[in-house]
Amino acid sequence: MDRAQKEKVVDELGQIFESSGVVVVAHYTGLTVAEMQDLRARARAAEASVRVAKNRLAKIALEGKPCASIADYLSGMTVLTFSEDPVAAAKVAEGFAKDNKKFEILGGAMGETALDRAGVEATSKLPSRDELIATIAGMIGAPASNIAGAIGAPASNIASILSTIEEKAEAA
């Protein structure tokens, strides 16, 4: 790899570190190509990404970035899982680590907050951005449906009372 290519990789990594909501660092020693493809497919499905980069270039790209704390994890065969959603990459990494014992999560960062192994696991258990939006939308819509039900209830009650009176009149 020549100098121009290295500079390009450092720029790409810098953009990743700058724009990601979460970055997870893991060792992938012993994973097969098929297993790595599975990890990439899971990441794609969750709108996350996976990147293998030279540790030296990644450390250069981390300088001055919010997630610079992950530099300590960059040794050996490391893979970066990242996403704009603050929990998507952590969920992907945790799910893959449960299925693959060769995939060892070291830690990560959520913005300026450094995450150790337990921090990544805790982050993976949080609801995603989409789940939070759906929950909030449901909470906003619930009062409106309760009001509609309350307004419609008296008419429903009157109709059932009239029906009961009519049945009694027919029976008599």
Short mmCIF file of C-alpha atoms in Angstrom, two decimals:
data_model
loop_
_atom_site.label_atom_id
_atom_site.label_comp_id
_atom_site.label_asym_id
_atom_site.label_seq_id
_atom_site.Cartn_x
_atom_site.Cartn_y
_atom_site.Cartn_z
CA MET A 1 0.00 0.00 0.00
CA ASP A 2 1.56 3.30 -1.03
CA ARG A 3 1.38 6.60 0.85
CA ALA A 4 -1.61 7.97 -1.13
CA GLN A 5 -3.65 4.83 -0.40
CA LYS A 6 -2.75 5.03 3.30
CA GLU A 7 -3.85 8.68 3.41
CA LYS A 8 -7.14 7.74 1.77
CA VAL A 9 -7.73 4.96 4.33
CA VAL A 10 -6.92 7.33 7.22
CA ASP A 11 -9.41 9.88 5.82
CA GLU A 12 -12.12 7.23 5.45
CA LEU A 13 -11.53 5.95 8.97
CA GLY A 14 -11.54 9.52 10.29
CA GLN A 15 -14.97 10.09 8.76
CA ILE A 16 -16.21 6.84 10.27
CA PHE A 17 -14.95 7.80 13.74
CA GLU A 18 -16.40 11.31 13.38
CA SER A 19 -19.92 10.32 12.24
CA SER A 20 -20.57 7.05 14.09
CA GLY A 21 -22.89 6.93 17.08
CA VAL A 22 -21.08 3.87 18.36
CA VAL A 23 -17.89 2.00 17.43
CA VAL A 24 -17.19 -1.51 18.73
CA VAL A 25 -13.73 -3.07 18.57
CA ALA A 26 -13.32 -6.85 18.56
CA HIS A 27 -10.72 -9.52 17.85
CA TYR A 28 -11.65 -11.85 15.01
CA THR A 29 -8.76 -14.33 15.06
CA GLY A 30 -9.86 -17.69 13.65
CA LEU A 31 -13.04 -16.54 11.90
CA THR A 32 -13.59 -18.02 8.46
CA VAL A 33 -14.48 -15.96 5.40
CA ALA A 34 -18.06 -17.28 5.60
CA GLU A 35 -18.33 -16.18 9.24
CA MET A 36 -17.04 -12.69 8.38
CA GLN A 37 -19.58 -12.51 5.54
CA ASP A 38 -22.27 -13.48 8.05
CA LEU A 39 -21.13 -10.65 10.36
CA ARG A 40 -21.20 -8.16 7.47
CA ALA A 41 -24.69 -9.35 6.42
CA ARG A 42 -26.01 -8.95 9.98
CA ALA A 43 -24.49 -5.48 10.14
CA ARG A 44 -26.04 -4.48 6.80
CA ALA A 45 -29.45 -5.67 7.97
CA ALA A 46 -29.15 -3.49 11.09
CA GLU A 47 -27.86 -0.47 9.14
CA ALA A 48 -24.40 -0.87 10.64
CA SER A 49 -21.03 -1.54 9.00
CA VAL A 50 -17.96 -3.66 9.56
CA ARG A 51 -14.44 -2.58 8.72
CA VAL A 52 -11.07 -4.27 9.08
CA ALA A 53 -8.20 -1.77 9.04
CA LYS A 54 -4.57 -1.66 9.97
CA ASN A 55 -4.31 -0.70 13.63
CA ARG A 56 -1.57 1.85 12.96
CA LEU A 57 -3.70 3.68 10.38
CA ALA A 58 -6.77 3.52 12.64
CA LYS A 59 -4.80 5.06 15.51
CA ILE A 60 -3.69 7.91 13.25
CA ALA A 61 -7.30 8.45 12.16
CA LEU A 62 -8.46 8.50 15.80
CA GLU A 63 -6.31 11.50 16.74
CA GLY A 64 -8.58 14.35 17.79
CA LYS A 65 -11.80 12.35 17.25
CA PRO A 66 -14.50 11.94 19.93
CA CYS A 67 -13.94 8.17 20.19
CA ALA A 68 -10.13 8.38 20.56
CA SER A 69 -10.44 6.24 23.71
CA ILE A 70 -10.67 3.07 21.60
CA ALA A 71 -7.02 3.41 20.52
CA ASP A 72 -6.01 1.20 23.47
CA TYR A 73 -8.04 -1.69 22.02
CA LEU A 74 -6.33 -1.56 18.63
CA SER A 75 -3.79 -4.36 18.83
CA GLY A 76 -3.80 -7.74 17.14
CA MET A 77 -6.39 -8.72 14.56
CA THR A 78 -9.14 -6.19 15.20
CA VAL A 79 -12.38 -5.45 13.41
CA LEU A 80 -14.51 -2.32 13.81
CA THR A 81 -18.29 -2.51 13.88
CA PHE A 82 -19.93 0.92 13.70
CA SER A 83 -23.24 2.65 13.06
CA GLU A 84 -24.89 6.05 13.22
CA ASP A 85 -27.57 4.56 15.47
CA PRO A 86 -26.04 4.57 18.97
CA VAL A 87 -26.96 0.93 19.63
CA ALA A 88 -27.16 -0.90 16.28
CA ALA A 89 -23.47 -1.82 16.02
CA ALA A 90 -23.39 -2.98 19.65
CA LYS A 91 -26.44 -5.21 19.06
CA VAL A 92 -24.87 -6.73 15.95
CA ALA A 93 -21.53 -7.36 17.68
CA GLU A 94 -23.15 -8.89 20.77
CA GLY A 95 -25.43 -11.13 18.72
CA PHE A 96 -22.53 -12.32 16.59
CA ALA A 97 -20.30 -12.88 19.66
CA LYS A 98 -22.98 -15.13 21.22
CA ASP A 99 -23.01 -17.31 18.10
CA ASN A 100 -19.23 -17.22 17.51
CA LYS A 101 -16.81 -17.77 20.36
CA LYS A 102 -13.87 -16.72 18.14
CA PHE A 103 -15.29 -13.19 17.96
CA GLU A 104 -14.10 -11.46 21.14
CA ILE A 105 -15.45 -7.97 21.88
CA LEU A 106 -12.81 -5.78 23.50
CA GLY A 107 -14.72 -2.53 24.00
CA GLY A 108 -15.77 0.53 22.11
CA ALA A 109 -16.95 4.10 22.28
CA MET A 110 -20.24 5.96 22.10
CA GLY A 111 -19.20 9.46 21.14
CA GLU A 112 -16.71 10.58 23.78
CA THR A 113 -17.83 7.89 26.22
CA ALA A 114 -15.47 4.92 26.39
CA LEU A 115 -17.13 1.51 26.68
CA ASP A 116 -15.50 -1.56 28.16
CA ARG A 117 -16.78 -5.07 27.41
CA ALA A 118 -19.65 -4.72 29.91
CA GLY A 119 -20.49 -1.28 28.52
CA VAL A 120 -20.89 -2.68 25.00
CA GLU A 121 -23.13 -5.43 26.35
CA ALA A 122 -25.26 -2.91 28.28
CA THR A 123 -25.51 -0.68 25.19
CA SER A 124 -26.68 -3.63 23.10
CA LYS A 125 -29.63 -4.11 25.45
CA LEU A 126 -30.90 -0.56 24.95
CA PRO A 127 -33.77 0.03 22.51
CA SER A 128 -32.73 1.23 19.06
CA ARG A 129 -33.61 4.65 17.68
CA ASP A 130 -36.48 3.16 15.63
CA GLU A 131 -37.88 1.33 18.67
CA LEU A 132 -37.78 4.55 20.71
CA ILE A 133 -39.55 6.50 17.96
CA ALA A 134 -42.27 3.83 17.73
CA THR A 135 -42.73 3.89 21.52
CA ILE A 136 -43.02 7.68 21.58
CA ALA A 137 -45.48 7.64 18.67
CA GLY A 138 -47.57 5.06 20.52
CA MET A 139 -47.56 7.19 23.67
CA ILE A 140 -48.63 10.26 21.72
CA GLY A 141 -51.42 8.36 19.94
CA ALA A 142 -52.80 6.64 23.06
CA PRO A 143 -54.51 9.71 24.59
CA ALA A 144 -56.22 10.47 21.29
CA SER A 145 -57.64 6.95 21.02
CA ASN A 146 -58.77 7.10 24.68
CA ILE A 147 -60.62 10.36 23.98
CA ALA A 148 -62.25 8.87 20.89
CA GLY A 149 -63.32 5.84 22.93
CA ALA A 150 -64.74 8.03 25.70
CA ILE A 151 -66.71 10.13 23.22
CA GLY A 152 -68.10 7.05 21.46
CA ALA A 153 -68.92 5.14 24.66
CA PRO A 154 -72.17 6.98 25.61
CA ALA A 155 -73.65 6.41 22.16
CA SER A 156 -72.73 2.74 22.39
CA ASN A 157 -74.30 2.49 25.84
CA ILE A 158 -77.53 4.15 24.65
CA ALA A 159 -77.73 1.77 21.70
CA SER A 160 -77.34 -1.28 23.94
CA ILE A 161 -80.00 0.03 26.38
CA LEU A 162 -82.45 0.62 23.51
CA SER A 163 -81.72 -2.86 22.18
CA THR A 164 -82.45 -4.37 25.61
CA ILE A 165 -85.72 -2.40 25.92
CA GLU A 166 -86.75 -3.53 22.44
CA GLU A 167 -86.05 -7.18 23.26
CA LYS A 168 -88.11 -6.93 26.46
CA ALA A 169 -91.00 -5.32 24.53
CA GLU A 170 -90.96 -8.13 21.97
CA ALA A 171 -90.88 -10.77 24.69
CA ALA A 172 -93.93 -9.26 26.45
#
